[in-house]
Short mmCIF file of N, CA and C in Angstrom, two decimals:
data_model
loop_
_atom_site.label_atom_id
_atom_site.label_comp_id
_atom_site.label_asym_id
_atom_site.label_seq_id
_atom_site.Cartn_x
_atom_site.Cartn_y
_atom_site.Cartn_z
N MET A 16 1.03 -1.05 -0.39
CA MET A 16 -0.07 0.51 0.14
C MET A 16 0.85 0.75 -0.16
N THR A 17 0.77 2.10 -0.43
CA THR A 17 1.07 3.48 -0.92
C THR A 17 1.03 4.75 -1.47
N VAL A 18 1.30 5.78 -0.45
CA VAL A 18 0.51 7.07 -0.67
C VAL A 18 1.37 7.93 -1.62
N SER A 19 0.99 8.27 -2.36
CA SER A 19 1.44 9.09 -3.70
C SER A 19 1.11 10.48 -3.10
N VAL A 20 1.79 11.73 -3.65
CA VAL A 20 1.85 12.88 -4.05
C VAL A 20 2.61 12.66 -5.80
N TYR A 21 1.99 14.09 -6.80
CA TYR A 21 2.37 13.95 -7.74
C TYR A 21 2.63 15.74 -8.08
N LEU A 22 3.43 16.34 -8.58
CA LEU A 22 3.21 17.50 -9.10
C LEU A 22 3.53 17.95 -11.07
N SER A 23 3.07 18.43 -10.99
CA SER A 23 3.12 19.09 -12.69
C SER A 23 3.73 20.31 -12.86
N PRO A 24 4.37 20.50 -13.15
CA PRO A 24 5.29 21.72 -13.18
C PRO A 24 4.26 23.05 -13.92
N SER A 25 4.37 24.04 -13.29
CA SER A 25 3.62 24.99 -14.00
C SER A 25 4.25 25.81 -15.39
N ILE A 26 3.63 26.00 -16.39
CA ILE A 26 4.08 26.74 -17.81
C ILE A 26 3.63 27.82 -18.10
N PRO A 27 3.96 29.00 -17.77
CA PRO A 27 3.67 30.13 -17.59
C PRO A 27 3.48 30.88 -19.02
N GLU A 28 4.61 30.10 -20.00
CA GLU A 28 4.08 30.50 -21.50
C GLU A 28 2.44 30.10 -21.51
N ASP A 29 2.12 28.72 -21.49
CA ASP A 29 1.28 28.62 -21.47
C ASP A 29 -0.55 29.06 -20.94
N HIS A 30 0.11 29.69 -19.88
CA HIS A 30 -1.06 30.23 -18.65
C HIS A 30 -1.39 29.38 -17.99
N GLU A 31 -0.52 28.16 -17.49
CA GLU A 31 -0.58 26.97 -16.79
C GLU A 31 -0.18 26.63 -15.91
N PRO A 32 -0.96 26.77 -14.60
CA PRO A 32 -0.18 27.24 -13.50
C PRO A 32 0.44 26.35 -12.54
N GLY A 33 0.46 24.73 -13.37
CA GLY A 33 0.46 23.97 -12.34
C GLY A 33 -0.44 22.86 -11.69
N HIS A 34 0.33 21.69 -11.03
CA HIS A 34 -0.94 21.78 -10.23
C HIS A 34 -0.32 20.32 -9.04
N MET A 35 -1.13 19.90 -7.98
CA MET A 35 -0.30 18.98 -7.53
C MET A 35 -1.90 17.99 -6.59
N PHE A 36 -1.55 16.94 -7.19
CA PHE A 36 -2.57 15.82 -7.24
C PHE A 36 -1.89 14.76 -5.81
N LEU A 37 -3.03 14.00 -4.87
CA LEU A 37 -2.13 13.25 -4.60
C LEU A 37 -3.25 11.70 -5.15
N ALA A 38 -2.21 10.34 -4.32
CA ALA A 38 -2.86 9.45 -4.83
C ALA A 38 -2.44 7.80 -3.92
N TRP A 39 -3.52 6.99 -3.59
CA TRP A 39 -3.12 6.37 -2.79
C TRP A 39 -3.73 5.33 -3.18
N GLN A 40 -2.93 3.54 -3.01
CA GLN A 40 -3.49 2.61 -3.52
C GLN A 40 -2.92 1.52 -2.42
N LYS A 41 -4.44 0.71 -2.57
CA LYS A 41 -4.27 -0.92 -1.56
C LYS A 41 -3.87 -1.49 -3.05
N GLU A 42 -3.37 -3.14 -1.80
CA GLU A 42 -2.87 -3.64 -2.75
C GLU A 42 -3.80 -4.32 -3.98
N LYS A 43 -3.32 -4.82 -4.52
CA LYS A 43 -4.62 -5.45 -6.62
C LYS A 43 -5.55 -4.56 -6.52
N GLU A 44 -5.19 -3.33 -6.25
CA GLU A 44 -6.64 -2.27 -6.68
C GLU A 44 -6.25 -1.14 -7.31
N ALA A 45 -6.97 -0.41 -7.90
CA ALA A 45 -6.44 0.67 -8.54
C ALA A 45 -6.10 1.80 -7.85
N VAL A 46 -5.43 2.94 -8.18
CA VAL A 46 -5.21 4.08 -7.66
C VAL A 46 -5.92 4.96 -7.77
N GLU A 47 -5.83 5.56 -6.54
CA GLU A 47 -6.91 6.61 -6.30
C GLU A 47 -6.21 7.64 -6.27
N PHE A 48 -6.98 9.04 -6.77
CA PHE A 48 -6.20 9.87 -7.27
C PHE A 48 -7.43 11.17 -7.19
N ARG A 49 -7.14 12.48 -6.51
CA ARG A 49 -7.20 13.36 -5.75
C ARG A 49 -6.74 14.43 -5.79
N GLY A 50 -7.59 15.92 -6.02
CA GLY A 50 -7.00 17.24 -6.64
C GLY A 50 -7.90 18.36 -5.69
N TYR A 51 -7.62 19.40 -5.58
CA TYR A 51 -7.93 19.74 -4.96
C TYR A 51 -7.95 21.68 -5.69
N VAL A 52 -9.19 22.01 -6.13
CA VAL A 52 -9.72 22.99 -7.40
C VAL A 52 -10.23 23.52 -7.25
N PHE A 53 -10.69 25.12 -8.01
CA PHE A 53 -11.35 25.55 -7.84
C PHE A 53 -12.39 25.30 -9.09
N LYS A 54 -13.70 26.36 -9.32
CA LYS A 54 -14.17 26.47 -11.06
C LYS A 54 -14.09 27.29 -11.10
N VAL A 55 -13.86 27.41 -12.07
CA VAL A 55 -13.62 28.76 -13.34
C VAL A 55 -15.30 29.36 -13.20
N LEU A 56 -16.93 28.52 -13.28
CA LEU A 56 -17.79 29.09 -13.29
C LEU A 56 -17.81 30.50 -11.77
N ASP A 57 -17.24 29.68 -10.73
CA ASP A 57 -17.06 29.98 -9.55
C ASP A 57 -16.75 31.94 -10.03
N LEU A 58 -16.03 31.99 -10.59
CA LEU A 58 -15.21 33.46 -10.76
C LEU A 58 -15.82 34.41 -11.19
N PRO A 59 -15.86 35.84 -11.32
CA PRO A 59 -16.71 36.58 -11.60
C PRO A 59 -16.84 36.45 -13.22
N ALA A 60 -17.41 37.18 -14.08
CA ALA A 60 -17.17 36.61 -15.17
C ALA A 60 -16.44 37.50 -15.87
N GLU A 61 -16.01 38.42 -15.41
CA GLU A 61 -14.37 39.33 -16.48
C GLU A 61 -13.11 38.06 -16.30
N TYR A 62 -12.82 37.95 -15.17
CA TYR A 62 -12.43 37.18 -15.23
C TYR A 62 -12.05 35.09 -15.04
N GLN A 63 -13.24 35.27 -16.14
CA GLN A 63 -12.70 33.54 -16.44
C GLN A 63 -12.06 33.28 -17.45
N SER A 64 -11.56 33.98 -18.35
CA SER A 64 -10.22 33.88 -19.02
C SER A 64 -8.84 33.09 -18.17
N VAL A 65 -8.37 32.12 -19.08
CA VAL A 65 -7.42 31.57 -18.34
C VAL A 65 -5.81 32.65 -17.90
N THR A 66 -5.98 33.42 -18.96
CA THR A 66 -5.10 34.51 -18.65
C THR A 66 -5.67 35.83 -17.27
N LYS A 67 -6.74 35.93 -16.67
CA LYS A 67 -6.93 36.26 -15.41
C LYS A 67 -7.43 35.57 -14.53
N TRP A 68 -7.55 34.17 -14.50
CA TRP A 68 -7.38 33.79 -12.70
C TRP A 68 -6.51 34.56 -12.12
N ARG A 69 -5.22 34.07 -12.15
CA ARG A 69 -4.21 34.67 -11.67
C ARG A 69 -4.65 36.06 -10.10
N GLU A 70 -5.00 36.95 -11.42
CA GLU A 70 -5.13 38.23 -10.97
C GLU A 70 -6.41 37.77 -9.82
N TYR A 71 -7.37 37.43 -9.82
CA TYR A 71 -8.10 37.62 -9.05
C TYR A 71 -7.88 36.32 -8.35
N LEU A 72 -7.34 35.51 -8.15
CA LEU A 72 -6.96 34.49 -6.98
C LEU A 72 -6.35 35.47 -6.51
N PHE A 73 -5.03 35.92 -6.61
CA PHE A 73 -4.29 35.89 -5.68
C PHE A 73 -4.76 36.76 -4.22
N ASP A 74 -6.24 37.62 -5.01
CA ASP A 74 -6.78 38.69 -4.36
C ASP A 74 -8.13 38.12 -3.64
N HIS A 75 -8.78 37.31 -4.15
CA HIS A 75 -9.97 36.96 -3.29
C HIS A 75 -10.17 35.21 -3.33
N VAL A 76 -10.81 34.26 -2.64
CA VAL A 76 -10.96 33.69 -2.41
C VAL A 76 -12.20 32.77 -3.04
N VAL A 77 -12.83 31.41 -3.74
CA VAL A 77 -13.55 31.46 -4.81
C VAL A 77 -13.66 29.74 -3.26
N PRO A 78 -15.13 29.18 -3.57
CA PRO A 78 -15.47 27.67 -3.23
C PRO A 78 -13.82 27.01 -3.70
N GLY A 79 -13.62 26.42 -2.60
CA GLY A 79 -12.91 24.96 -3.47
C GLY A 79 -13.63 23.24 -3.46
N TYR A 80 -13.07 23.19 -4.07
CA TYR A 80 -13.90 21.55 -4.32
C TYR A 80 -12.20 20.35 -4.39
N VAL A 81 -12.59 18.58 -3.70
CA VAL A 81 -12.62 18.26 -3.85
C VAL A 81 -12.44 17.11 -5.62
N ILE A 82 -11.66 16.48 -6.21
CA ILE A 82 -12.26 16.12 -7.03
C ILE A 82 -11.28 14.61 -7.24
N VAL A 83 -11.85 13.62 -7.62
CA VAL A 83 -11.56 12.81 -8.55
C VAL A 83 -10.85 13.70 -10.10
N ASP A 84 -8.75 13.54 -9.72
CA ASP A 84 -8.75 14.40 -11.16
C ASP A 84 -8.43 12.83 -11.89
N GLU A 85 -9.41 13.83 -12.92
CA GLU A 85 -9.03 12.88 -14.33
C GLU A 85 -8.47 13.26 -14.95
N ILE A 86 -7.93 14.93 -15.39
CA ILE A 86 -6.82 15.19 -16.28
C ILE A 86 -5.37 14.74 -15.76
N MET A 87 -5.17 14.31 -14.06
CA MET A 87 -4.30 14.09 -13.46
C MET A 87 -3.74 12.65 -13.81
N ILE A 88 -5.27 11.63 -13.42
CA ILE A 88 -4.96 10.25 -14.15
C ILE A 88 -4.42 9.58 -15.87
N GLU A 89 -5.02 10.48 -16.32
CA GLU A 89 -4.54 10.27 -17.90
C GLU A 89 -3.15 10.93 -17.68
N LYS A 90 -2.34 11.98 -17.07
CA LYS A 90 -1.30 12.16 -17.12
C LYS A 90 -0.26 11.18 -16.97
N HIS A 91 -0.47 10.84 -15.41
CA HIS A 91 0.00 9.63 -14.68
C HIS A 91 -0.18 8.87 -15.49
N ALA A 92 -1.50 8.06 -16.29
CA ALA A 92 -1.35 7.00 -16.92
C ALA A 92 -0.64 7.38 -18.24
N CYS A 93 -0.65 8.31 -18.44
CA CYS A 93 0.56 8.42 -19.84
C CYS A 93 1.99 8.57 -19.69
N GLY A 94 2.07 8.25 -18.72
CA GLY A 94 3.85 8.02 -18.28
C GLY A 94 4.39 9.65 -18.24
N ASP A 95 3.13 11.32 -17.99
CA ASP A 95 3.79 11.87 -18.50
C ASP A 95 5.46 12.59 -17.78
N ALA A 96 6.54 12.92 -18.68
CA ALA A 96 7.70 12.94 -17.55
C ALA A 96 8.16 13.75 -16.99
N ASN A 97 6.91 14.97 -16.77
CA ASN A 97 7.48 16.53 -16.20
C ASN A 97 6.87 15.92 -14.81
N LEU A 98 6.00 14.69 -14.43
CA LEU A 98 5.29 14.56 -13.23
C LEU A 98 6.58 14.56 -12.62
N ILE A 99 5.93 14.90 -11.50
CA ILE A 99 7.27 15.04 -10.35
C ILE A 99 6.34 13.84 -8.64
N ALA A 100 7.09 13.18 -8.25
CA ALA A 100 6.19 12.34 -6.93
C ALA A 100 6.97 11.71 -6.14
N ARG A 101 6.08 11.46 -5.46
CA ARG A 101 7.36 11.72 -4.38
C ARG A 101 6.50 10.59 -3.17
N HIS A 102 6.67 9.39 -2.72
CA HIS A 102 5.87 8.17 -2.61
C HIS A 102 6.29 7.64 -1.13
N TRP A 103 5.02 6.92 0.17
CA TRP A 103 5.34 6.60 1.63
C TRP A 103 4.47 5.38 1.13
N PRO A 104 5.15 4.33 2.01
CA PRO A 104 4.56 3.03 1.93
C PRO A 104 3.38 3.31 3.54
N ALA A 105 2.03 2.57 3.20
CA ALA A 105 0.73 3.27 4.09
C ALA A 105 0.49 1.77 4.05
N ASN A 106 -0.21 2.02 5.58
CA ASN A 106 -0.93 1.00 6.57
C ASN A 106 -2.36 0.86 5.96
N PRO A 107 -3.57 -0.12 5.90
CA PRO A 107 -4.66 0.13 5.85
C PRO A 107 -5.30 1.23 6.16
N TRP A 108 -5.15 1.27 7.50
CA TRP A 108 -5.12 2.80 8.43
C TRP A 108 -5.49 3.66 7.55
N HIS A 109 -3.69 4.05 7.26
CA HIS A 109 -3.32 5.05 6.18
C HIS A 109 -4.51 5.65 5.32
N ILE A 110 -4.50 4.22 4.38
CA ILE A 110 -5.23 4.38 3.74
C ILE A 110 -6.84 5.22 3.90
N GLU A 111 -7.40 4.17 4.87
CA GLU A 111 -8.82 4.86 5.46
C GLU A 111 -8.95 6.04 5.84
N GLU A 112 -7.66 6.40 6.16
CA GLU A 112 -8.07 7.77 6.47
C GLU A 112 -8.13 8.87 5.82
N LEU A 113 -6.82 8.78 4.73
CA LEU A 113 -7.02 9.55 3.85
C LEU A 113 -8.37 8.92 2.77
N ALA A 114 -9.02 8.58 2.76
CA ALA A 114 -9.96 8.29 1.59
C ALA A 114 -10.45 9.34 2.40
N GLU A 115 -11.32 8.83 3.44
CA GLU A 115 -12.32 9.82 4.30
C GLU A 115 -11.80 11.16 4.04
N LYS A 116 -10.75 12.17 4.17
CA LYS A 116 -10.08 13.19 4.64
C LYS A 116 -10.10 13.69 1.89
N ALA A 117 -10.14 12.25 1.93
CA ALA A 117 -10.05 13.28 0.29
C ALA A 117 -11.78 12.72 -0.61
N LYS A 118 -12.57 12.67 -0.13
CA LYS A 118 -14.15 12.55 -0.14
C LYS A 118 -14.17 13.77 -1.24
N PRO A 119 -14.58 13.43 -2.13
CA PRO A 119 -14.85 14.02 -3.37
C PRO A 119 -15.79 15.14 -3.13
N GLY A 120 -16.08 16.05 -3.03
CA GLY A 120 -17.21 17.47 -3.19
C GLY A 120 -16.33 18.95 -2.44
N PRO A 121 -17.48 19.89 -2.71
CA PRO A 121 -16.98 20.85 -2.07
C PRO A 121 -16.42 21.17 -0.54
N ARG A 122 -15.30 21.71 -0.71
CA ARG A 122 -14.83 21.63 0.42
C ARG A 122 -14.20 23.30 0.81
N GLY A 123 -14.12 24.04 1.52
CA GLY A 123 -13.98 25.07 2.01
C GLY A 123 -13.80 25.91 0.88
N VAL A 124 -12.61 27.06 1.12
CA VAL A 124 -12.56 27.97 -0.17
C VAL A 124 -11.03 28.00 -0.62
N TYR A 125 -10.90 28.38 -1.91
CA TYR A 125 -9.76 28.47 -2.84
C TYR A 125 -9.32 29.90 -3.50
N SER A 126 -7.56 29.66 -3.09
CA SER A 126 -6.47 30.83 -3.36
C SER A 126 -5.74 30.46 -3.87
N PHE A 127 -4.94 31.57 -4.87
CA PHE A 127 -3.94 31.40 -5.66
C PHE A 127 -2.95 32.00 -4.38
N ASN A 128 -3.06 32.69 -3.49
CA ASN A 128 -2.49 33.01 -1.89
C ASN A 128 -2.85 32.49 -0.97
N PRO A 129 -3.25 31.58 -0.50
CA PRO A 129 -3.62 30.83 0.87
C PRO A 129 -3.63 31.41 1.85
N ASP A 130 -2.24 31.45 2.16
CA ASP A 130 -1.33 32.15 3.57
C ASP A 130 -2.17 33.93 3.89
N ASP A 131 -2.84 34.50 3.09
CA ASP A 131 -3.51 35.92 3.13
C ASP A 131 -5.00 35.08 3.64
N HIS A 132 -5.50 33.51 3.33
CA HIS A 132 -7.00 33.93 3.66
C HIS A 132 -6.68 32.77 4.59
N PRO A 133 -6.99 33.26 5.91
CA PRO A 133 -7.37 32.28 7.00
C PRO A 133 -8.27 30.49 5.96
N GLY A 134 -7.69 29.75 6.60
CA GLY A 134 -8.98 28.26 5.83
C GLY A 134 -8.76 28.51 4.71
N ALA A 135 -8.23 29.00 3.99
CA ALA A 135 -7.90 28.96 2.16
C ALA A 135 -6.52 27.93 2.10
N HIS A 136 -7.16 27.51 0.42
CA HIS A 136 -5.85 25.98 0.11
C HIS A 136 -5.61 26.70 -1.08
N ASN A 137 -4.42 26.03 -1.77
CA ASN A 137 -4.43 25.50 -3.05
C ASN A 137 -4.21 24.38 -3.35
N CYS A 138 -4.10 24.02 -4.25
CA CYS A 138 -4.15 22.47 -4.14
C CYS A 138 -2.99 21.85 -3.56
N VAL A 139 -1.38 22.70 -3.50
CA VAL A 139 -0.50 22.84 -2.98
C VAL A 139 -1.19 22.73 -1.19
N THR A 140 -1.04 23.61 -1.21
CA THR A 140 -1.85 23.22 0.66
C THR A 140 -2.62 22.31 1.08
N TRP A 141 -2.93 21.86 0.17
CA TRP A 141 -4.11 21.23 0.78
C TRP A 141 -4.09 19.88 0.78
N VAL A 142 -3.54 19.64 0.21
CA VAL A 142 -2.25 17.82 -0.16
C VAL A 142 -1.42 17.80 1.09
N THR A 143 -0.08 18.86 1.03
CA THR A 143 0.23 19.10 1.56
C THR A 143 -0.05 18.91 3.40
N GLU A 144 -1.38 19.51 3.69
CA GLU A 144 -2.11 19.18 4.89
C GLU A 144 -2.55 17.83 5.13
N VAL A 145 -3.41 17.76 4.06
CA VAL A 145 -4.07 16.12 3.94
C VAL A 145 -2.57 14.85 4.96
N VAL A 146 -1.52 15.10 3.36
CA VAL A 146 -0.53 14.02 3.52
C VAL A 146 0.18 14.10 5.38
N ASN A 147 0.04 15.38 5.54
CA ASN A 147 0.54 15.25 6.88
C ASN A 147 -0.18 14.97 8.00
N GLN A 148 -1.14 15.24 7.48
CA GLN A 148 -2.28 14.59 9.00
C GLN A 148 -2.53 13.28 8.73
N VAL A 149 -2.20 12.95 7.48
CA VAL A 149 -2.76 10.90 7.27
C VAL A 149 -0.74 10.32 8.31
N LEU A 150 -0.17 10.86 7.16
CA LEU A 150 1.43 10.45 8.02
C LEU A 150 2.53 11.09 8.47
N GLY A 151 1.94 12.07 8.94
CA GLY A 151 2.96 12.41 10.05
C GLY A 151 3.38 14.05 9.11
N VAL A 152 4.04 14.32 9.36
CA VAL A 152 5.19 15.87 9.01
C VAL A 152 5.95 15.15 7.79
N VAL A 153 5.42 15.25 6.68
CA VAL A 153 6.53 14.27 5.61
C VAL A 153 6.59 14.99 4.81
N LEU A 154 5.80 16.92 4.50
CA LEU A 154 6.05 17.04 3.37
C LEU A 154 6.25 18.43 4.01
N PRO A 155 7.33 19.76 3.77
CA PRO A 155 7.09 20.91 4.38
C PRO A 155 5.91 22.01 4.30
N LYS A 156 5.56 22.54 4.60
CA LYS A 156 4.61 23.80 4.18
C LYS A 156 5.14 24.89 3.51
N VAL A 157 5.30 25.37 2.07
CA VAL A 157 6.14 26.20 1.24
C VAL A 157 5.25 27.51 1.60
N ARG A 158 6.20 28.50 1.01
CA ARG A 158 5.33 29.99 1.37
C ARG A 158 3.75 29.92 0.23
N GLN A 159 2.70 30.41 0.38
CA GLN A 159 1.63 30.43 -0.54
C GLN A 159 0.88 29.32 -0.93
N GLY A 160 2.37 28.35 -0.23
CA GLY A 160 1.60 26.98 -1.57
C GLY A 160 1.56 27.40 -3.20
N ARG A 161 3.05 27.69 -3.38
CA ARG A 161 3.32 27.91 -4.44
C ARG A 161 3.98 26.78 -5.31
N ILE A 162 4.04 26.41 -6.61
CA ILE A 162 4.10 25.44 -7.01
C ILE A 162 5.65 25.43 -7.24
N LYS A 163 6.58 26.07 -7.96
CA LYS A 163 7.58 26.14 -8.24
C LYS A 163 8.54 25.72 -7.07
N LEU A 164 8.27 26.13 -5.73
CA LEU A 164 8.75 25.84 -4.43
C LEU A 164 8.48 24.60 -4.08
N MET A 165 7.62 24.16 -3.90
CA MET A 165 7.34 22.77 -3.84
C MET A 165 7.90 21.90 -5.16
N THR A 166 7.85 22.37 -6.31
CA THR A 166 8.48 21.87 -7.14
C THR A 166 10.35 22.14 -6.38
N GLU A 167 11.02 22.60 -6.18
CA GLU A 167 12.19 22.55 -5.65
C GLU A 167 12.44 21.13 -4.20
N VAL A 168 11.18 20.96 -3.76
CA VAL A 168 11.04 19.88 -2.32
C VAL A 168 11.07 18.47 -3.15
N LEU A 169 10.20 18.71 -4.05
CA LEU A 169 10.04 16.91 -4.66
C LEU A 169 10.98 16.41 -5.41
N LYS A 170 11.47 17.38 -6.03
CA LYS A 170 13.27 17.04 -6.57
C LYS A 170 14.02 16.56 -5.73
N THR A 171 14.23 17.45 -4.66
CA THR A 171 14.90 16.32 -3.56
C THR A 171 14.66 15.16 -3.22
N PHE A 172 13.20 14.83 -3.69
CA PHE A 172 13.21 13.70 -2.76
C PHE A 172 12.56 12.71 -4.38
N ARG A 173 12.52 12.95 -4.97
CA ARG A 173 12.81 12.41 -6.51
C ARG A 173 13.27 11.13 -6.59
N GLN A 174 11.87 10.14 -6.61
CA GLN A 174 12.33 8.62 -6.99
C GLN A 174 12.42 7.84 -8.96
N GLU A 175 13.01 7.39 -9.11
CA GLU A 175 12.69 6.72 -10.33
C GLU A 175 12.16 5.08 -10.25
#
């Protein structure tokens, strides 16, 4: 049994902010993937263009959602070479607790600057908090849940 975190780095020129998600697997069962996201339709209409998300989400919060992360399932299945991963052994109790904490549905509020909004998360801070609650502190918190900062952390743990 394994608990994993994966990070897809940001690609600024494509307005791709990057994404971090978690996964777990019981022996001989399919891998479960979860991510924490916002919905574009929860942004004011004038900020729904991908080029405007950052402008709004740095200073504001919107509802957050835990999802079965279909896009990241596809990246993982295709062996996306850009994914950075970290894996930890787990026992059945860890898996049960993780599954409970990562049930899909509305969950709190989302911001690109979660440190500035008490109780807010982005994908990095949510994954870090959930994994640390279940396994103990295995990942450091990074300022504002920045993808670039967590990329550097996970690279030091990179497993082949």
